[in-house]
PDB file of C-alpha atoms in Angstrom:
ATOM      1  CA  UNK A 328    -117.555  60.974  22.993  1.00  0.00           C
ATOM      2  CA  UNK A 329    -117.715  57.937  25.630  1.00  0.00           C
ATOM      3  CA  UNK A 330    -114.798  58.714  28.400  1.00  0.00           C
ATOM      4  CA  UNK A 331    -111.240  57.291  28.025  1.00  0.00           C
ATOM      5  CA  UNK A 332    -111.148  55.426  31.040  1.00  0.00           C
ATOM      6  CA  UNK A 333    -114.459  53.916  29.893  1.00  0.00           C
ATOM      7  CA  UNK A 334    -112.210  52.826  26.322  1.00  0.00           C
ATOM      8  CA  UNK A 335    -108.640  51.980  27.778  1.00  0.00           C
ATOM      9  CA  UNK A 336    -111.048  49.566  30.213  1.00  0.00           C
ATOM     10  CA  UNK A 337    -112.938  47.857  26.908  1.00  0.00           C
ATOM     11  CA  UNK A 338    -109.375  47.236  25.126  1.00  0.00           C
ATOM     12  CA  UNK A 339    -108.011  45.864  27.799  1.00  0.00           C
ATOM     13  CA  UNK A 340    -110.980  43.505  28.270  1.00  0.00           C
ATOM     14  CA  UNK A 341    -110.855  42.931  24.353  1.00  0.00           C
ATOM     15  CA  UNK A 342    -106.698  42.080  24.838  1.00  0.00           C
ATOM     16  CA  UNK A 343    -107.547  39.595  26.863  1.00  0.00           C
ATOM     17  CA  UNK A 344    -110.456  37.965  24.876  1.00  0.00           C
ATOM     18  CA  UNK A 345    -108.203  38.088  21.387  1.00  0.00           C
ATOM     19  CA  UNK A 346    -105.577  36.256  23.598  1.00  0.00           C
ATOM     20  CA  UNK A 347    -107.895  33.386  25.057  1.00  0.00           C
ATOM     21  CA  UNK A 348    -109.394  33.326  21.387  1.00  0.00           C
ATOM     22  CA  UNK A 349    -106.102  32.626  19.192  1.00  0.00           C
ATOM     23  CA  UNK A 350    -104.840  29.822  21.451  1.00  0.00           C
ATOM     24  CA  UNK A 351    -108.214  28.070  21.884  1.00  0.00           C
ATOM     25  CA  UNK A 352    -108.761  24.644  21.622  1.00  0.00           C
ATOM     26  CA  UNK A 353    -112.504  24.030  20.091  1.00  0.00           C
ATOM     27  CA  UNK A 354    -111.689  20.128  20.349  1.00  0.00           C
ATOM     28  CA  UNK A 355    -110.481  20.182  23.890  1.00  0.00           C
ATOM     29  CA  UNK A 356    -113.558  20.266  26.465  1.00  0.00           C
ATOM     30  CA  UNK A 357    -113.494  23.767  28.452  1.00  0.00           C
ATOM     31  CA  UNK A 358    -111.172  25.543  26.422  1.00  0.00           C
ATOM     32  CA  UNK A 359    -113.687  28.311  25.800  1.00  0.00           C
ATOM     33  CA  UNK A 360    -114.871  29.057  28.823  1.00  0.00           C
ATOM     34  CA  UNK A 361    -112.216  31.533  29.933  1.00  0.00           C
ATOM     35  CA  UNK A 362    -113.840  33.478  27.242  1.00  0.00           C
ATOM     36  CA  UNK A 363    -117.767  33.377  29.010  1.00  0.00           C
ATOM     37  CA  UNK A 364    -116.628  35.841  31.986  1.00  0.00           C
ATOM     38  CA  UNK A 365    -114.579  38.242  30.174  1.00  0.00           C
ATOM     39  CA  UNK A 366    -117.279  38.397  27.294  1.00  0.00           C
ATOM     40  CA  UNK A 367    -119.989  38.999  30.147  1.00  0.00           C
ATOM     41  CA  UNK A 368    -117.512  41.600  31.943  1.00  0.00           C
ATOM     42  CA  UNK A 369    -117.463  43.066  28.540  1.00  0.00           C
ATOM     43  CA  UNK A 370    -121.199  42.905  28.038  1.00  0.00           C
ATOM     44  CA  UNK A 371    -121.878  44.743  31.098  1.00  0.00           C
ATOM     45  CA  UNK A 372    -119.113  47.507  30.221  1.00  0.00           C
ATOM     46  CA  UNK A 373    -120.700  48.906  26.888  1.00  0.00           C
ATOM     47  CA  UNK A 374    -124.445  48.772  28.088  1.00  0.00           C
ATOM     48  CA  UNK A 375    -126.164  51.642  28.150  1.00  0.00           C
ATOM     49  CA  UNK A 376    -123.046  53.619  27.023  1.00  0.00           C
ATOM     50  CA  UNK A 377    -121.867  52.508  23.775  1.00  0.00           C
ATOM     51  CA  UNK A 378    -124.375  52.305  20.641  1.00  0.00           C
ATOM     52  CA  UNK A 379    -126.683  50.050  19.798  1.00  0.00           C
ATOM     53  CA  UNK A 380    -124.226  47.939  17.291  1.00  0.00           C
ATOM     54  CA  UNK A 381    -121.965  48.081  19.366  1.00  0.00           C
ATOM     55  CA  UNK A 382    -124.022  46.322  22.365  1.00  0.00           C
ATOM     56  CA  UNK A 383    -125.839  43.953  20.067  1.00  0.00           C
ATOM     57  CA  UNK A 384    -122.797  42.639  18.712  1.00  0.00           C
ATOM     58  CA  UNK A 385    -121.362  41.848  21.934  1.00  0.00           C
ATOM     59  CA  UNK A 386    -124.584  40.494  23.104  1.00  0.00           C
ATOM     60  CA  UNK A 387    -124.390  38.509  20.364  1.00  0.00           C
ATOM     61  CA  UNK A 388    -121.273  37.451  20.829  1.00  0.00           C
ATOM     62  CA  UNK A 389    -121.924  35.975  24.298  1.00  0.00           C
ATOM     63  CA  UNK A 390    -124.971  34.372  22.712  1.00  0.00           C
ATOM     64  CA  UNK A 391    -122.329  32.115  20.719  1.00  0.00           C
ATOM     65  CA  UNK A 392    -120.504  30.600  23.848  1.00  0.00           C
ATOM     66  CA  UNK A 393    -123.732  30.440  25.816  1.00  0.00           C
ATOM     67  CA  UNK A 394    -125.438  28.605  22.885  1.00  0.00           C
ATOM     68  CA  UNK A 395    -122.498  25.910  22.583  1.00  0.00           C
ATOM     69  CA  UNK A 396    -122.621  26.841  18.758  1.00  0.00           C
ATOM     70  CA  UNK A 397    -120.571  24.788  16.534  1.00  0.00           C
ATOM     71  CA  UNK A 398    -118.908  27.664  14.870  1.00  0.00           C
ATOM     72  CA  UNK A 399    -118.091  30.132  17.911  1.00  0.00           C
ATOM     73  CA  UNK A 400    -114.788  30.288  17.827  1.00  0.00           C
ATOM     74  CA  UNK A 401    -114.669  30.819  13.706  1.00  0.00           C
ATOM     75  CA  UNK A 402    -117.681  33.817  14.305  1.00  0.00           C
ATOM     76  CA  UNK A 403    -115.181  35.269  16.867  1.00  0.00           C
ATOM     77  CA  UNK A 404    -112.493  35.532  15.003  1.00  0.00           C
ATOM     78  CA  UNK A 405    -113.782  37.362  12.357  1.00  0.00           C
ATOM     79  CA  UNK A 406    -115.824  39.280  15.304  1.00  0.00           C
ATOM     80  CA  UNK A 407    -113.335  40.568  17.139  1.00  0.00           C
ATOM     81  CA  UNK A 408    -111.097  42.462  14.610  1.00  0.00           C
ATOM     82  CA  UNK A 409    -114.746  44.007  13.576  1.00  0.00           C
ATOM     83  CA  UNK A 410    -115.424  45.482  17.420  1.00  0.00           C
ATOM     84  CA  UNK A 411    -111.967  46.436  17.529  1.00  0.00           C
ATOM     85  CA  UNK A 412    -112.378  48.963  14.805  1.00  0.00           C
ATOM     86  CA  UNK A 413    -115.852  49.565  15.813  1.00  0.00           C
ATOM     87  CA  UNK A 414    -114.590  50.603  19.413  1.00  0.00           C
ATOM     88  CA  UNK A 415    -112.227  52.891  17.627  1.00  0.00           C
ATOM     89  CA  UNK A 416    -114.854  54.778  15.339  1.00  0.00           C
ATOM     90  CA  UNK A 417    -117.128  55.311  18.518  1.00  0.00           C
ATOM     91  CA  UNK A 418    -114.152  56.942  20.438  1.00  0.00           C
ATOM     92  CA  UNK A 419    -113.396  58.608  18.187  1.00  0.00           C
ATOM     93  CA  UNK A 420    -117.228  59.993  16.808  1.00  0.00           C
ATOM     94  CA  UNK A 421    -116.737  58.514  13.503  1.00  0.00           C
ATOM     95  CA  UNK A 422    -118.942  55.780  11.584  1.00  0.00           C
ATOM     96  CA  UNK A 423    -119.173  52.738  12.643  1.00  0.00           C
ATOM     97  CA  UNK A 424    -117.742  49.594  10.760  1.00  0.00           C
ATOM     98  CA  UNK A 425    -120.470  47.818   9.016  1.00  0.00           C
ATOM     99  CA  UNK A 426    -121.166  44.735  10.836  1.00  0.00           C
ATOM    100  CA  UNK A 427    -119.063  41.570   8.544  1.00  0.00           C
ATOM    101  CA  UNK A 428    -122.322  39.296   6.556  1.00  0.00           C
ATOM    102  CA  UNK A 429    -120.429  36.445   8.035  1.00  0.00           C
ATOM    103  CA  UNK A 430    -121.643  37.580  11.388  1.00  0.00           C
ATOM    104  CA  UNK A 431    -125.516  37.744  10.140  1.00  0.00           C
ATOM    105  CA  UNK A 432    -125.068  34.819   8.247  1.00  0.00           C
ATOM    106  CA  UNK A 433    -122.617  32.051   9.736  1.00  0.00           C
ATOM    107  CA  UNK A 434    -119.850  30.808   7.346  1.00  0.00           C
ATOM    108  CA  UNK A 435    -120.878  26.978   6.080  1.00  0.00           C
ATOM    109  CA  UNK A 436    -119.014  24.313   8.336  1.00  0.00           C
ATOM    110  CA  UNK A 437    -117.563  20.691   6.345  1.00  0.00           C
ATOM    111  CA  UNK A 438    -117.739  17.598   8.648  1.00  0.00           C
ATOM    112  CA  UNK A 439    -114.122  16.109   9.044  1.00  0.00           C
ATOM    113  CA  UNK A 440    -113.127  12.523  10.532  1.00  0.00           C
ATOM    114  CA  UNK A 441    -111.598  11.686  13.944  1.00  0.00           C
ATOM    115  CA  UNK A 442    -109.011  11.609  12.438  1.00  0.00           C
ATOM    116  CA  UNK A 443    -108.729  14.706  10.584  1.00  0.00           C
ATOM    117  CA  UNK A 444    -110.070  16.490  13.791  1.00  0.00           C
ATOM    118  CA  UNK A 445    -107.381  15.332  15.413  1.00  0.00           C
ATOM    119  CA  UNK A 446    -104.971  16.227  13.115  1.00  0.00           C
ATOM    120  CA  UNK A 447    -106.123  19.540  13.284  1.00  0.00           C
ATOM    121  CA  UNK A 448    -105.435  20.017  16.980  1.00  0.00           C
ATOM    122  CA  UNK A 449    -102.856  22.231  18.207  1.00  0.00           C
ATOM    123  CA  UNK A 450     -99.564  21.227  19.837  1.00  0.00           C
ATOM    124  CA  UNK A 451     -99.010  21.657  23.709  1.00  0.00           C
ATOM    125  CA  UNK A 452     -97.976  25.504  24.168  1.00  0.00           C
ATOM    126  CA  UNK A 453     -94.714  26.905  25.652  1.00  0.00           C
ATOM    127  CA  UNK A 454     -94.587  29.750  27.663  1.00  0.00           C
ATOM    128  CA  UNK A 455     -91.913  31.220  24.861  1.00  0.00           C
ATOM    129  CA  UNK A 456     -93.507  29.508  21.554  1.00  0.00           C
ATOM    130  CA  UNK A 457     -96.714  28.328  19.622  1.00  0.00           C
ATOM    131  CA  UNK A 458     -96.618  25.657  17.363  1.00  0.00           C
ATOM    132  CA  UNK A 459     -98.447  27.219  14.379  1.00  0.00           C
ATOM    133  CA  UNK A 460     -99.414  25.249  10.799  1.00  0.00           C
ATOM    134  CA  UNK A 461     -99.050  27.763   8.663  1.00  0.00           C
ATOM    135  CA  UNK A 462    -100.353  26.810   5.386  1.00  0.00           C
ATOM    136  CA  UNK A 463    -104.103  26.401   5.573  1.00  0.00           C
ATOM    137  CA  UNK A 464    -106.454  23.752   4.692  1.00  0.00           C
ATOM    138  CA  UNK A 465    -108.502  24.525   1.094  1.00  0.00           C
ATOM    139  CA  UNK A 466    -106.989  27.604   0.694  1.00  0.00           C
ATOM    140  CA  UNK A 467    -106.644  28.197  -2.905  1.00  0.00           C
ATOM    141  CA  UNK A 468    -102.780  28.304  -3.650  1.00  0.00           C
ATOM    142  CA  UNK A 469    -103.046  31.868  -5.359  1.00  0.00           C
ATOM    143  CA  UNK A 470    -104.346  33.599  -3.203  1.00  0.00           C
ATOM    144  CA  UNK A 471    -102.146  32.629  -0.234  1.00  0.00           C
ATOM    145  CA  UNK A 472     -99.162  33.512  -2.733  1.00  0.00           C
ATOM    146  CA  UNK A 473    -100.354  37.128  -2.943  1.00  0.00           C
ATOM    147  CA  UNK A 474    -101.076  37.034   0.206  1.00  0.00           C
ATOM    148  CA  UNK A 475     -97.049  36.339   1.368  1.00  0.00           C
ATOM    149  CA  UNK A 476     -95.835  38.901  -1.665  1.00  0.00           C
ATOM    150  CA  UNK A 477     -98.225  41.613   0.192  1.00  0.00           C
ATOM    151  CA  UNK A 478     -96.787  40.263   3.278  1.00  0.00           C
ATOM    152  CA  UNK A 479     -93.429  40.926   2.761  1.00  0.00           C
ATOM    153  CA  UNK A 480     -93.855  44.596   1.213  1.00  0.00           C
ATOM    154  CA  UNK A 481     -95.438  45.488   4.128  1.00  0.00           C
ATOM    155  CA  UNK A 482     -92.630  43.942   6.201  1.00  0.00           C
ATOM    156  CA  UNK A 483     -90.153  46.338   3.968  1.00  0.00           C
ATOM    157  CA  UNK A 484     -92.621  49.129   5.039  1.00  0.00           C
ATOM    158  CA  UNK A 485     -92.516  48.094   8.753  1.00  0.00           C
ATOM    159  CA  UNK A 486     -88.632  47.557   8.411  1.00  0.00           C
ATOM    160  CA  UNK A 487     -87.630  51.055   6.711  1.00  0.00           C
ATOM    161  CA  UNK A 488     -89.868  52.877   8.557  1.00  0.00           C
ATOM    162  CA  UNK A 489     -88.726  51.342  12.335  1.00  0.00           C
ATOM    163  CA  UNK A 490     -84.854  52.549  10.721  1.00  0.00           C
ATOM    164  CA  UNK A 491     -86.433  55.965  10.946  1.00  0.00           C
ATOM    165  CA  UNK A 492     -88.147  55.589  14.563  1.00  0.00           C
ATOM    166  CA  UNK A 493     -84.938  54.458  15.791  1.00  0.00           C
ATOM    167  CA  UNK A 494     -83.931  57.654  15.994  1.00  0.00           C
ATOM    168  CA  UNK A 495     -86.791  59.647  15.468  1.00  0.00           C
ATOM    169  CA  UNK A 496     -89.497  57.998  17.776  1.00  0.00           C
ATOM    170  CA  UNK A 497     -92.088  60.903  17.241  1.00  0.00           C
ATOM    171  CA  UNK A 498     -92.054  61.159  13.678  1.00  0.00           C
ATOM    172  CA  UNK A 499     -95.868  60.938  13.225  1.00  0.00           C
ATOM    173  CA  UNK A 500     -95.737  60.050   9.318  1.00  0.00           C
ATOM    174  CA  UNK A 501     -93.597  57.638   9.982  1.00  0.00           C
ATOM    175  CA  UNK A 502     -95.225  56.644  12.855  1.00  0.00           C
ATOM    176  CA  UNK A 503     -98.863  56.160  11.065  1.00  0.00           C
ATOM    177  CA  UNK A 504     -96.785  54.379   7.870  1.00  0.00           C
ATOM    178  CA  UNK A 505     -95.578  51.676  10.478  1.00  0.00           C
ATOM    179  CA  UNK A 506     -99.120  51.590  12.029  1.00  0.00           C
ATOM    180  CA  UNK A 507    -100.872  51.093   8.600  1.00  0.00           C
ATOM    181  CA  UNK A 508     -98.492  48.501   7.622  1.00  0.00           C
ATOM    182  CA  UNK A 509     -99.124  46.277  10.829  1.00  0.00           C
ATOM    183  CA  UNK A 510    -103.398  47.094  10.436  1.00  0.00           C
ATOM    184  CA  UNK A 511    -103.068  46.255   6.869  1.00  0.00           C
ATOM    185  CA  UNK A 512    -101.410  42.565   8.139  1.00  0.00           C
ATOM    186  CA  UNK A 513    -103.895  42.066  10.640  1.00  0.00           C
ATOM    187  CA  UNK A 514    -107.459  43.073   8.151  1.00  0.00           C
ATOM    188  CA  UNK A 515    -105.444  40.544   5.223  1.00  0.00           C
ATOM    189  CA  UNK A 516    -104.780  37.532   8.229  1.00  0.00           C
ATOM    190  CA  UNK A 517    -108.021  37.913   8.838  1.00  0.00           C
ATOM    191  CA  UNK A 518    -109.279  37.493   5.279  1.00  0.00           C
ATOM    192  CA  UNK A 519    -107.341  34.033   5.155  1.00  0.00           C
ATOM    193  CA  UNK A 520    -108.112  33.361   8.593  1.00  0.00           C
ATOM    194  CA  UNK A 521    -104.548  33.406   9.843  1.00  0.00           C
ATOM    195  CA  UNK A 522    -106.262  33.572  13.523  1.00  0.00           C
ATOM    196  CA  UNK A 523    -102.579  33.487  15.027  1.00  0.00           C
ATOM    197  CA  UNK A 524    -101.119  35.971  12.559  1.00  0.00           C
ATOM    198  CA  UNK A 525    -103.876  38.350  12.704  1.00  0.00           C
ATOM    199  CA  UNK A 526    -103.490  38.216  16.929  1.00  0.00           C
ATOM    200  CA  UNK A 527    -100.102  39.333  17.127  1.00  0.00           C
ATOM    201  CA  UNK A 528    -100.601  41.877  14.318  1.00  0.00           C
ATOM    202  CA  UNK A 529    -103.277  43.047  16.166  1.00  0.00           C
ATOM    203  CA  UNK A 530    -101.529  43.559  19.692  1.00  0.00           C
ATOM    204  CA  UNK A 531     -98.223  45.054  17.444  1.00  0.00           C
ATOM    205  CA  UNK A 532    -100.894  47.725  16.404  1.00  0.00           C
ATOM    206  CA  UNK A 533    -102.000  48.130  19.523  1.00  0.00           C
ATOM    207  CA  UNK A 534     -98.975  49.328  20.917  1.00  0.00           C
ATOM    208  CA  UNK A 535     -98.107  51.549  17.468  1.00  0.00           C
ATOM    209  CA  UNK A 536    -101.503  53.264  18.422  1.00  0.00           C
ATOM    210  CA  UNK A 537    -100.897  53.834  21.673  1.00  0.00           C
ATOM    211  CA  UNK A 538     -97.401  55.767  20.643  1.00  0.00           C
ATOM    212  CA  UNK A 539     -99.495  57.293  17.742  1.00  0.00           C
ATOM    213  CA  UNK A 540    -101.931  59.024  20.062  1.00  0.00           C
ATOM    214  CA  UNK A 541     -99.145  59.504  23.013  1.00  0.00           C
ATOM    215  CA  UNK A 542    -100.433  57.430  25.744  1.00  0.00           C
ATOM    216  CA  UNK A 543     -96.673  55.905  25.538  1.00  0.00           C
ATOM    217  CA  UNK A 544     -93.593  56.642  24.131  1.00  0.00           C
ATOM    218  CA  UNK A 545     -91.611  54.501  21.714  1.00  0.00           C
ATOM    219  CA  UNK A 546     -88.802  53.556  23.311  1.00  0.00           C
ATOM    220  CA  UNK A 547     -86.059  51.395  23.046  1.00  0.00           C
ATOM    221  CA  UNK A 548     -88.205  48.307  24.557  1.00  0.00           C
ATOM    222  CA  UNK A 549     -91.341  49.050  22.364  1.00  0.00           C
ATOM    223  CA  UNK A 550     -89.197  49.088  19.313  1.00  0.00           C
ATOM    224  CA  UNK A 551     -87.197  46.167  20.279  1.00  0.00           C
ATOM    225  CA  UNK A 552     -91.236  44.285  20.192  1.00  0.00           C
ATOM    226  CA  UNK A 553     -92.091  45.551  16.941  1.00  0.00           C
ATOM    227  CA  UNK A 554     -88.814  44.373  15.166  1.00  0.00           C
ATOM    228  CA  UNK A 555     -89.695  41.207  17.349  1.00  0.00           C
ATOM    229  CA  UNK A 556     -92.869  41.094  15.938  1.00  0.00           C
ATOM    230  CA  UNK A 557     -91.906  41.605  12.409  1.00  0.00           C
ATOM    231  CA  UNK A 558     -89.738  38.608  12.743  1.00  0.00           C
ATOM    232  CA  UNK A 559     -91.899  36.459  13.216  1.00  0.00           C
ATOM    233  CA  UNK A 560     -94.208  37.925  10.902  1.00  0.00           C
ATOM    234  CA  UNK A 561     -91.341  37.620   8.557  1.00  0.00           C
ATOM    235  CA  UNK A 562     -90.215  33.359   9.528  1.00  0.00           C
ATOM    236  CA  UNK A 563     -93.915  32.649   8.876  1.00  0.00           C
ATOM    237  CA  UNK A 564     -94.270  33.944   5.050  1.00  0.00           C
ATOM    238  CA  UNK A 565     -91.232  32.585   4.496  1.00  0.00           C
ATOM    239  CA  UNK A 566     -92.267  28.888   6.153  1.00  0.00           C
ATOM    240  CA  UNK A 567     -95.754  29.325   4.097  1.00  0.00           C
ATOM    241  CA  UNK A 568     -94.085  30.559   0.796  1.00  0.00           C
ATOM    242  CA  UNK A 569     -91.843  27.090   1.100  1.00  0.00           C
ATOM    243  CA  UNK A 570     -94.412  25.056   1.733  1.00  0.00           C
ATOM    244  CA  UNK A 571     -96.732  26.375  -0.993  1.00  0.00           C
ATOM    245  CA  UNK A 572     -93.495  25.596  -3.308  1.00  0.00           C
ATOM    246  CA  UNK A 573     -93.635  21.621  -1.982  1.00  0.00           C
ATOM    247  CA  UNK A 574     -90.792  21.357   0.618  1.00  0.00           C
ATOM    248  CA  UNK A 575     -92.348  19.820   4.071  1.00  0.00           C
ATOM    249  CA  UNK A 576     -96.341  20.292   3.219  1.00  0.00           C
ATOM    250  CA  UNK A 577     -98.210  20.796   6.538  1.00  0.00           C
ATOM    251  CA  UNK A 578     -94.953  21.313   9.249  1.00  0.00           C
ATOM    252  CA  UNK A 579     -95.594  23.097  12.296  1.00  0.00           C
ATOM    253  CA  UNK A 580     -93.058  25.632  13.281  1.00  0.00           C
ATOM    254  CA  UNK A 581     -92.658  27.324  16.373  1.00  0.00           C
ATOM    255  CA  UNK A 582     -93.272  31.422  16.690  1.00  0.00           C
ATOM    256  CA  UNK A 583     -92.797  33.497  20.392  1.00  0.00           C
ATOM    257  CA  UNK A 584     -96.122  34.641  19.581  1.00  0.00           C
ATOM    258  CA  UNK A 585     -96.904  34.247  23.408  1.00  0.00           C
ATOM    259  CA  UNK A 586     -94.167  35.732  24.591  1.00  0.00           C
ATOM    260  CA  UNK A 587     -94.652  39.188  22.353  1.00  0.00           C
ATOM    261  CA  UNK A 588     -98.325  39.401  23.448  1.00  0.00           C
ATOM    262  CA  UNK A 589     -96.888  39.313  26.820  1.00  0.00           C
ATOM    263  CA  UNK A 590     -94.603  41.654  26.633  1.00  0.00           C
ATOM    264  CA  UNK A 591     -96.596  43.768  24.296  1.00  0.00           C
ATOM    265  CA  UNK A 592     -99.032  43.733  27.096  1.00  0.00           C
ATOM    266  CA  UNK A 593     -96.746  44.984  29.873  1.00  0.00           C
ATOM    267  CA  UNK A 594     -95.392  47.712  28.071  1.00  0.00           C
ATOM    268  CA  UNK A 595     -99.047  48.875  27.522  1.00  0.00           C
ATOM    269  CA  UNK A 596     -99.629  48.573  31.641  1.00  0.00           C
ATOM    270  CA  UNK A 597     -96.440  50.173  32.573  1.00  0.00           C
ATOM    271  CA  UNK A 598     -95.451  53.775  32.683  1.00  0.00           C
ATOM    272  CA  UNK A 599     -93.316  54.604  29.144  1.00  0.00           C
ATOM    273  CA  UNK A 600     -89.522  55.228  29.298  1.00  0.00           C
ATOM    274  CA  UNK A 601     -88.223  58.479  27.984  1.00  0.00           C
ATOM    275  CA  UNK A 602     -87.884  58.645  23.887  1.00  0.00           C
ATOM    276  CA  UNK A 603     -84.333  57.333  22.965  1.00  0.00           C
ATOM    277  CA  UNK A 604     -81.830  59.485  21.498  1.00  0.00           C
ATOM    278  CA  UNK A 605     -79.901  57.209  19.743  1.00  0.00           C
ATOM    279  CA  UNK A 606     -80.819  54.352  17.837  1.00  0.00           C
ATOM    280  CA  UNK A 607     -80.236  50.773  19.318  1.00  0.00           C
ATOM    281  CA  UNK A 608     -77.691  48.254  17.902  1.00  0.00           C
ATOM    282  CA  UNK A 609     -79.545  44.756  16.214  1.00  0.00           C
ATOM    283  CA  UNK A 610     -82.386  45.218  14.216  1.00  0.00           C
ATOM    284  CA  UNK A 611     -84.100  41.860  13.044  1.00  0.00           C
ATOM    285  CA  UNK A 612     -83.259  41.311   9.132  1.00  0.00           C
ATOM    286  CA  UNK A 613     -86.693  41.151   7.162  1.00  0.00           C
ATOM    287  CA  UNK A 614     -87.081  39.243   3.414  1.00  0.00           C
ATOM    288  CA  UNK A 615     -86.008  40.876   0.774  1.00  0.00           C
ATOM    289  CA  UNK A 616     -88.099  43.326  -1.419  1.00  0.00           C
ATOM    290  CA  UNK A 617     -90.531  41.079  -3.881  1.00  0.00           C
ATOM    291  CA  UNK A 618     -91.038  41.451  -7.170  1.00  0.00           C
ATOM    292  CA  UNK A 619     -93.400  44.481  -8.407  1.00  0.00           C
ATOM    293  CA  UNK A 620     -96.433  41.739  -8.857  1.00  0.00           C
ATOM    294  CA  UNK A 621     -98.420  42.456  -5.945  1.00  0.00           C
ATOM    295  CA  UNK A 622    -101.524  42.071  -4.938  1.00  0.00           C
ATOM    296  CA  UNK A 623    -104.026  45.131  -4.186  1.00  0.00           C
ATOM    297  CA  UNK A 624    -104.533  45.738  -0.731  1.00  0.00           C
ATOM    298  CA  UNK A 625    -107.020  43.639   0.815  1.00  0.00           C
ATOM    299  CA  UNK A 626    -108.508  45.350   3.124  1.00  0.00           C
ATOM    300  CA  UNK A 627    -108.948  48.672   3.655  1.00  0.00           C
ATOM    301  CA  UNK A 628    -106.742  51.085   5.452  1.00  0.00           C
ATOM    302  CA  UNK A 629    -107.720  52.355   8.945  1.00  0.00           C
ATOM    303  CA  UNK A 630    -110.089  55.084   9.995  1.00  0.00           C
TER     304      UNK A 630
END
């Protein structure tokens, strides 16, 4: 199995890509190129060390950006959850992931007008908030709806099971429920390309991993991020369930997506704080409970 220092050093570089990659601008000249270096620093860290589908997917990857390819950032996105779980399965001397046929074979790109292209541009960022559109473009309207009743049974999940942590922060089960819930979020953003709902489920998981294996505790701060988290996991079905009903098609609403990465991020870099003993007051309310109609997973659950 490759060292841990070798892995902790590859998710941090891969942190720092998924950040650069959910707030990118493809329309705005330069907006990518934060991603060259760390993809290159990246490139350099699994050669010769990790295996071969590993290094040709990053290779790849770098190909993409150096190429000026039309569809980099949307090959990304669907790229990076894939190495994510890939890096996982190699540290852990399991099978790999098999590499997405999106990847092999690029999704089809539609032409759009000036004006839709500008349209489709995001809103100057906050450091505290992202403006995010939440219901997609030619997404059929059924599937987005089982998306959001998924959504919210998984919030329940997160919810209930967070009650439990509260006071019992090293309840594995309950742990791994919590960390399924948020993977589960992240592989079905994905599927509906939800590229800033399937980054903060992704760094949420992150730090539920890192109390699963013990590299941190979850304390009162990590909690406090997850509940966060779950929030605004929560104000987004909600906004996309009330647009897909009619009321304000196609408003932006504004999610401290930035500032949970951050913070998500410096709880990862700093030493944990002991294991609460007592639960803290405030948890963030979540949507009620749907109705037994929902969907099948759609994604797998984790290695």
């Amino acid at each position: 199995m490759p060292p841990e220092e070798l892995i902790d050093d590859i998710r941090n570089l891969l942190r720092r890509i998924g950040l650069e990659l959910a707030f990118v601008d493809p329309a705005k000249d330069g907006s990518m190129s934060p991603l060259e270096p760390m993809l290159q620093e990246l490139e350099a860290a699994v050669r010769g060390t990790a295996p071969d589908a590993i290094v040709s997917a990053v290779t790849l990857a770098t190909a993409w950006l150096s190429g000026a390819e039309t569809d980099s950032i949307e090959r990304l996105t669907i790229w990076h959850p894939w190495l994510d779980e890939a890096i996982t399965a190699w540290s852990r001397d399991t099978s790999l992931p098999p590499l997405p046929t999106a990847l092999i074979q690029p999704p089809a790109t539609t032409s759009a007008s000036p004006a839709q292209e500008a349209d489709r541009r995001p809103a100057p960022l906050t450091p505290d908030s992202v403006p995010v559109t939440v219901l997609p473009e030619g997404q059929d309207g059924e599937l987005i709806r089982l998306f959001c009743s998924e959504a919210l049974e998984l919030l329940q999940e997160i919810e209930q099971g967070v009650l439990v942590l509260e006071t019992t922060p090293t309840d594995a089960d309950m742990l791994a429920t919590v960390f399924r819930a948020f993977h589960t979020l992240k592989g079905n953003a994905a599927v509906m390309k939800l590229v800033v709902l399937q980054r903060l489920t992704h760094e949420l998981e992150s730090l539920l991993d890192a109390a699963r294996r013990g590299a941190r505790s979850l304390d009162h701060d990590a909690i406090e991020i997850v509940l966060a988290g779950a929030d605004a996991v929560a104000t987004y079905v909600a906004e996309m369930t009330r647009q897909l009903d009619g009321h304000e098609v196609g408003r932006k609403i504004s999610l401290p997506v930035q500032a949970i990465v951050d913070r998500v991020h410096a709880l990862l870099e700093q030493p944990a704080a002991s294991v609460p003993k007592a639960p803290h007051p405030g948890t963030v309310p979540l949507p009620a409970k749907p109705s037994p109609l929902v969907s099948p997973r759609a994604v797998d659950t984790p290695r």
